[in-house]
Amino acid sequence: MPDQAIVSAYQAAKERYAAIGVDTDAAIRNLESIPVSLHCWQGDDVGGFETAGAQLSGGGIQATGNYPGKARTVAELRADLEKAYSLIPGKHRLNLHASYLDNGGKFVDRTEIEPKHFQSWIDWAKANGLGMDFNPTYFSHPKAADGFTLTHTDPAIRQYWIDHGIACRRIGAEMGRQLGSTTVTNVWIPDGYKDVPADRTAPRERLIDSLDRIFAEAIDPKLHLDAVEAKLFGIGAESYTAGSAEFYTGYAVSRQRLLTLDAGHYHPTEMISEKISSVLLFCPGLLLHVSRPVRWDSDHVVLLDDELLAIAKEIVRSGKLDRIHLGLDYFDASINRVAAWVIGTRNMIKALLIGLLEPSATLRRLEVEGDFTQRLVLFEELKSLPWAAVWDYYCANKGVPVGAGWFDEVRRYERDVLVKR
Ligand code: RNT
Ligand code: ZN
C-alpha cells in the first residue's frame, strides 16, 4: 500500500481533476493497459550477440560514449533489462533485433536463423510476463558493408537480405504464438547514397520487389504484424534514402502494413505527433519509435518534453490504441544504460498519463463551438494540474519507486554489477 502522504496527495488531485470532468481512476486503468516496447539495443550500444564482442558497424547509425558496464552477453543484457523493468510501473514488452539471437556460441548466419535461436528469449519473456517485438538486422554485416541490402544491385546479395526478412517473420510469428500476444516485426534498412544519385527510382523499384517477396507468406495477424520504417538520411547516406517517408507511406497504404514513425527520421521541424492521425486513417496500424533527435537523428534518451507530450496526447486522443504499437528507439552510451531505459520509459508512461488526464470531451466541444480562447485557457491550465500526484500514486501502487528513488537502485546495481564487467 502506498504511504499516507501519497494517498492524500492523490485524493486531492482526484478532486481537482474531477472538477474538470476527468476521472483519475479511469485514467490509471487505461494507463496500465498500454504496453511500451523496450528496445534491447539501448543495453549494449546496438552490438548484438552474433559473434563475441560484436559491435555496431555501418547502417548510418551511431552510438557514442563509453560508459562502463555495457552488456556483453545474453545473460548480462537480460539482467540489465530485469533491473530496468523492475523500476518501471506496469507490464511492458521487449523489442529484440535479430542480431541478439542466442546461438550458444556457434555463429549462425542471418538467413539460417530460426525460432530455436530465440527460444531462450521467448522463455525469458514468458517468465517475466512480457510480449515481444522483433526486427530483422540489416546492418553490422559484411553483406551490408557497402550500405545496400534490399535495394542491392547484386541479385545474390539482395536475395540474401530477402531471405533474412522471411526468416525473421517466421520467428516473429512464433514469438507471437508462444506468448499469446501479437508480435510486430519492423523492417528498417539503411540503403542510400552519400552523394546525389543519378537514379532515384531503380533502388525504390527493387525495394518494392524485395518487400513484396518478404511479405509473400500470409501470417495470421493475431500472431504477427509487419511494419516498415521510413528514414530521411543516415551517416554516409546523406543525399538519398531509398526507404523515404513517401516511399513507405505509399508502400504501407498499398500493401496494408503498419507504418513506423521514428521521431528522428524527418526534417528537424517536422514532428511525428502531427502524422499519427493521418497514418491511422489509411494504415491498419502504426508503430512508433519514440526517440529524441538533437540537431539530427541522434537517438538521445527520451525526455518529458513538448514533443513527447504531443505524441502521447495524439495516441490517447486517437481512441485507436488497439492499432498503435508503442516502442522506444534510442541508444546513449555516455550514461548508465539501465538508467537510460528507465528515464525514457518512465517519461513515456508519464506523458501517456498526462494525455489520459485531458478533459477531451470538453476540449473537443470548445473546438467545435469555435471557442478557441477557452480552449487555449484550458490547455494552459492543464499544465499546472497535479498530474505528478497521480503518477506517484500509480508508481506506488505498481510497487516501483516513487520519484527519483529508483536511481538509488540503479547506482547500487552499477556498483555491484556493472563496473565489475
Ligand atoms: C535507425 C532506425 C532503426 C534502428 C534500430 C536499431 O535509424 O531508427 O529503428 O534504430 O533498428
Ligand atoms: Zn527507429
CSV table of C-alpha atoms in Angstrom, one decimal, residues 104-298:
chain,number,residue,atom,x,y,z
A,104,GLY,CA,25.1,-20.9,-27.9
A,105,GLY,CA,28.4,-19.5,-29.1
A,106,LYS,CA,28.1,-21.0,-32.6
A,107,PHE,CA,27.8,-18.5,-35.4
A,108,VAL,CA,24.5,-18.7,-37.3
A,109,ASP,CA,24.2,-16.7,-40.5
A,110,ARG,CA,21.2,-14.3,-40.8
A,111,THR,CA,19.4,-16.4,-43.4
A,112,GLU,CA,19.7,-19.5,-41.2
A,113,ILE,CA,18.1,-18.1,-38.1
A,114,GLU,CA,15.1,-20.0,-36.7
A,115,PRO,CA,12.8,-19.7,-33.8
A,116,LYS,CA,15.0,-22.0,-31.8
A,117,HIS,CA,17.7,-19.3,-31.8
A,118,PHE,CA,15.3,-17.1,-29.9
A,119,GLN,CA,13.6,-19.7,-27.8
A,120,SER,CA,15.5,-18.7,-24.6
A,121,TRP,CA,14.4,-15.1,-25.2
A,122,ILE,CA,10.8,-16.2,-25.6
A,123,ASP,CA,11.0,-18.3,-22.4
A,124,TRP,CA,12.5,-15.4,-20.6
A,125,ALA,CA,9.8,-13.1,-21.8
A,126,LYS,CA,7.2,-15.5,-20.8
A,127,ALA,CA,8.7,-15.9,-17.3
A,128,ASN,CA,8.7,-12.1,-17.0
A,129,GLY,CA,5.2,-11.5,-18.4
A,130,LEU,CA,6.5,-9.6,-21.4
A,131,GLY,CA,5.2,-9.5,-25.0
A,132,MET,CA,7.9,-9.4,-27.7
A,133,ASP,CA,8.5,-7.4,-30.9
A,134,PHE,CA,11.2,-8.2,-33.5
A,135,ASN,CA,13.4,-6.7,-36.2
A,136,PRO,CA,15.5,-8.1,-39.0
A,137,THR,CA,19.0,-6.7,-38.8
A,138,TYR,CA,20.1,-5.0,-42.0
A,139,PHE,CA,23.5,-3.6,-40.7
A,140,SER,CA,26.7,-4.8,-38.9
A,141,HIS,CA,27.3,-7.5,-41.6
A,142,PRO,CA,29.8,-8.0,-44.4
A,143,LYS,CA,26.9,-8.2,-46.9
A,144,ALA,CA,25.7,-4.8,-45.8
A,145,ALA,CA,29.1,-3.2,-45.7
A,146,ASP,CA,28.6,-1.1,-48.8
A,147,GLY,CA,25.4,0.3,-47.4
A,148,PHE,CA,22.9,-1.6,-49.6
A,149,THR,CA,20.7,-4.5,-48.6
A,150,LEU,CA,17.2,-4.9,-50.0
A,151,THR,CA,17.9,-2.4,-52.8
A,152,HIS,CA,21.3,-4.0,-53.8
A,153,THR,CA,22.1,-4.2,-57.5
A,154,ASP,CA,23.7,-7.7,-57.0
A,155,PRO,CA,20.8,-10.1,-57.1
A,156,ALA,CA,22.5,-12.6,-54.9
A,157,ILE,CA,23.1,-10.1,-52.1
A,158,ARG,CA,19.5,-8.8,-52.4
A,159,GLN,CA,18.2,-12.3,-52.2
A,160,TYR,CA,20.3,-12.9,-49.1
A,161,TRP,CA,18.6,-10.0,-47.4
A,162,ILE,CA,15.2,-11.1,-48.6
A,163,ASP,CA,15.8,-14.5,-47.1
A,164,HIS,CA,16.7,-12.8,-43.8
A,165,GLY,CA,13.4,-10.9,-43.8
A,166,ILE,CA,11.5,-14.1,-44.5
A,167,ALA,CA,13.3,-15.9,-41.6
A,168,CYS,CA,12.5,-13.0,-39.3
A,169,ARG,CA,8.8,-13.0,-40.0
A,170,ARG,CA,8.6,-16.7,-39.1
A,171,ILE,CA,10.5,-16.0,-35.9
A,172,GLY,CA,8.2,-13.1,-35.0
A,173,ALA,CA,5.1,-15.2,-35.7
A,174,GLU,CA,6.4,-17.9,-33.3
A,175,MET,CA,7.1,-15.3,-30.6
A,176,GLY,CA,3.5,-14.1,-31.0
A,177,ARG,CA,2.1,-17.6,-30.9
A,178,GLN,CA,4.1,-18.7,-27.8
A,179,LEU,CA,3.5,-15.5,-25.9
A,180,GLY,CA,-0.2,-15.1,-26.9
A,181,SER,CA,0.5,-11.5,-27.8
A,182,THR,CA,0.9,-10.1,-31.3
A,183,THR,CA,4.5,-9.5,-32.3
A,184,VAL,CA,5.3,-6.6,-34.6
A,185,THR,CA,8.3,-7.2,-36.8
A,186,ASN,CA,9.7,-3.9,-38.1
A,187,VAL,CA,11.7,-3.7,-41.3
A,188,TRP,CA,14.3,-0.9,-41.4
A,189,ILE,CA,17.1,-0.8,-43.9
A,190,PRO,CA,19.9,1.8,-44.2
A,191,ASP,CA,20.1,1.8,-48.0
A,192,GLY,CA,21.0,5.2,-49.5
A,193,TYR,CA,23.6,7.3,-51.2
A,194,LYS,CA,26.2,9.7,-49.7
A,195,ASP,CA,26.1,11.9,-52.7
A,196,VAL,CA,23.5,12.9,-55.3
A,197,PRO,CA,22.2,9.9,-57.2
A,198,ALA,CA,21.7,9.6,-60.9
A,199,ASP,CA,18.7,7.3,-60.5
A,200,ARG,CA,16.3,7.7,-57.5
A,201,THR,CA,13.8,5.3,-59.0
A,202,ALA,CA,15.5,2.0,-59.6
A,203,PRO,CA,16.5,1.3,-55.9
A,204,ARG,CA,12.9,2.0,-54.9
A,205,GLU,CA,11.6,-0.4,-57.5
A,206,ARG,CA,14.0,-3.0,-56.2
A,207,LEU,CA,12.8,-2.2,-52.6
A,208,ILE,CA,9.2,-2.8,-53.6
A,209,ASP,CA,10.1,-6.1,-55.1
A,210,SER,CA,12.1,-7.2,-52.1
A,211,LEU,CA,9.5,-6.2,-49.6
A,212,ASP,CA,6.7,-8.0,-51.6
A,213,ARG,CA,8.8,-11.1,-51.6
A,214,ILE,CA,9.5,-10.9,-47.9
A,215,PHE,CA,5.8,-10.4,-47.1
A,216,ALA,CA,4.5,-13.0,-49.6
A,217,GLU,CA,3.8,-15.6,-47.0
A,218,ALA,CA,0.5,-15.0,-45.3
A,219,ILE,CA,0.7,-15.0,-41.5
A,220,ASP,CA,-2.2,-14.7,-39.0
A,221,PRO,CA,-2.3,-11.0,-38.0
A,222,LYS,CA,-3.2,-12.1,-34.5
A,223,LEU,CA,0.2,-13.6,-34.2
A,224,HIS,CA,2.3,-11.2,-36.2
A,225,LEU,CA,2.2,-7.8,-37.9
A,226,ASP,CA,4.6,-6.3,-40.4
A,227,ALA,CA,5.8,-2.7,-40.1
A,228,VAL,CA,8.0,-0.7,-42.4
A,229,GLU,CA,10.2,2.2,-41.1
A,230,ALA,CA,10.9,5.3,-43.2
A,231,LYS,CA,14.0,7.5,-42.8
A,232,LEU,CA,15.4,10.7,-44.1
A,233,PHE,CA,19.1,10.2,-44.1
A,234,GLY,CA,21.9,8.3,-42.3
A,235,ILE,CA,25.6,8.8,-41.7
A,236,GLY,CA,27.2,8.2,-45.1
A,237,ALA,CA,23.8,8.3,-46.8
A,238,GLU,CA,23.1,12.0,-46.5
A,239,SER,CA,21.7,12.7,-50.0
A,240,TYR,CA,19.3,9.9,-50.7
A,241,THR,CA,17.4,7.2,-48.7
A,242,ALA,CA,15.6,4.6,-50.7
A,243,GLY,CA,13.1,4.0,-47.9
A,244,SER,CA,11.9,7.5,-47.5
A,245,ALA,CA,8.7,8.8,-45.9
A,246,GLU,CA,6.8,9.0,-49.2
A,247,PHE,CA,8.1,5.6,-50.3
A,248,TYR,CA,7.0,3.8,-47.2
A,249,THR,CA,3.7,5.7,-46.8
A,250,GLY,CA,2.8,4.5,-50.3
A,251,TYR,CA,4.0,1.0,-49.6
A,252,ALA,CA,2.3,0.6,-46.2
A,253,VAL,CA,-1.0,2.0,-47.6
A,254,SER,CA,-1.0,0.0,-50.8
A,255,ARG,CA,0.0,-3.3,-49.0
A,256,GLN,CA,-1.9,-2.6,-45.8
A,257,ARG,CA,1.1,-2.9,-43.5
A,258,LEU,CA,1.9,-0.9,-40.4
A,259,LEU,CA,3.9,2.3,-40.9
A,260,THR,CA,6.6,3.0,-38.4
A,261,LEU,CA,7.1,6.6,-37.4
A,262,ASP,CA,10.5,7.3,-35.8
A,263,ALA,CA,10.7,10.7,-34.2
A,264,GLY,CA,14.2,11.2,-35.5
A,265,HIS,CA,13.6,10.4,-39.2
A,266,TYR,CA,12.1,13.6,-40.5
A,267,HIS,CA,13.2,17.2,-41.2
A,268,PRO,CA,14.1,19.0,-38.0
A,269,THR,CA,10.9,20.9,-37.7
A,270,GLU,CA,8.7,18.0,-38.8
A,271,MET,CA,7.0,16.2,-35.8
A,272,ILE,CA,5.6,12.7,-35.8
A,273,SER,CA,2.9,13.8,-33.4
A,274,GLU,CA,1.3,15.6,-36.4
A,275,LYS,CA,1.4,12.5,-38.5
A,276,ILE,CA,-0.2,9.9,-36.2
A,277,SER,CA,-3.9,10.8,-37.0
A,278,SER,CA,-3.3,10.7,-40.8
A,279,VAL,CA,-1.5,7.4,-40.8
A,280,LEU,CA,-4.2,5.8,-38.7
A,281,LEU,CA,-6.8,6.8,-41.4
A,282,PHE,CA,-5.0,4.8,-44.1
A,283,CYS,CA,-2.9,2.0,-42.5
A,284,PRO,CA,-4.1,-0.9,-40.5
A,285,GLY,CA,-1.8,0.2,-37.7
A,286,LEU,CA,1.1,2.3,-36.6
A,287,LEU,CA,4.4,1.5,-34.9
A,288,LEU,CA,6.0,4.4,-33.0
A,289,HIS,CA,9.8,4.6,-32.5
A,290,VAL,CA,9.8,7.3,-29.8
A,291,SER,CA,13.2,8.9,-29.9
A,292,ARG,CA,14.8,12.3,-29.5
A,293,PRO,CA,16.7,13.9,-32.3
A,294,VAL,CA,19.1,16.6,-31.2
A,295,ARG,CA,20.1,18.6,-34.4
A,296,TRP,CA,20.0,15.2,-36.3
A,297,ASP,CA,18.8,11.7,-35.9
A,298,SER,CA,20.9,11.4,-32.7
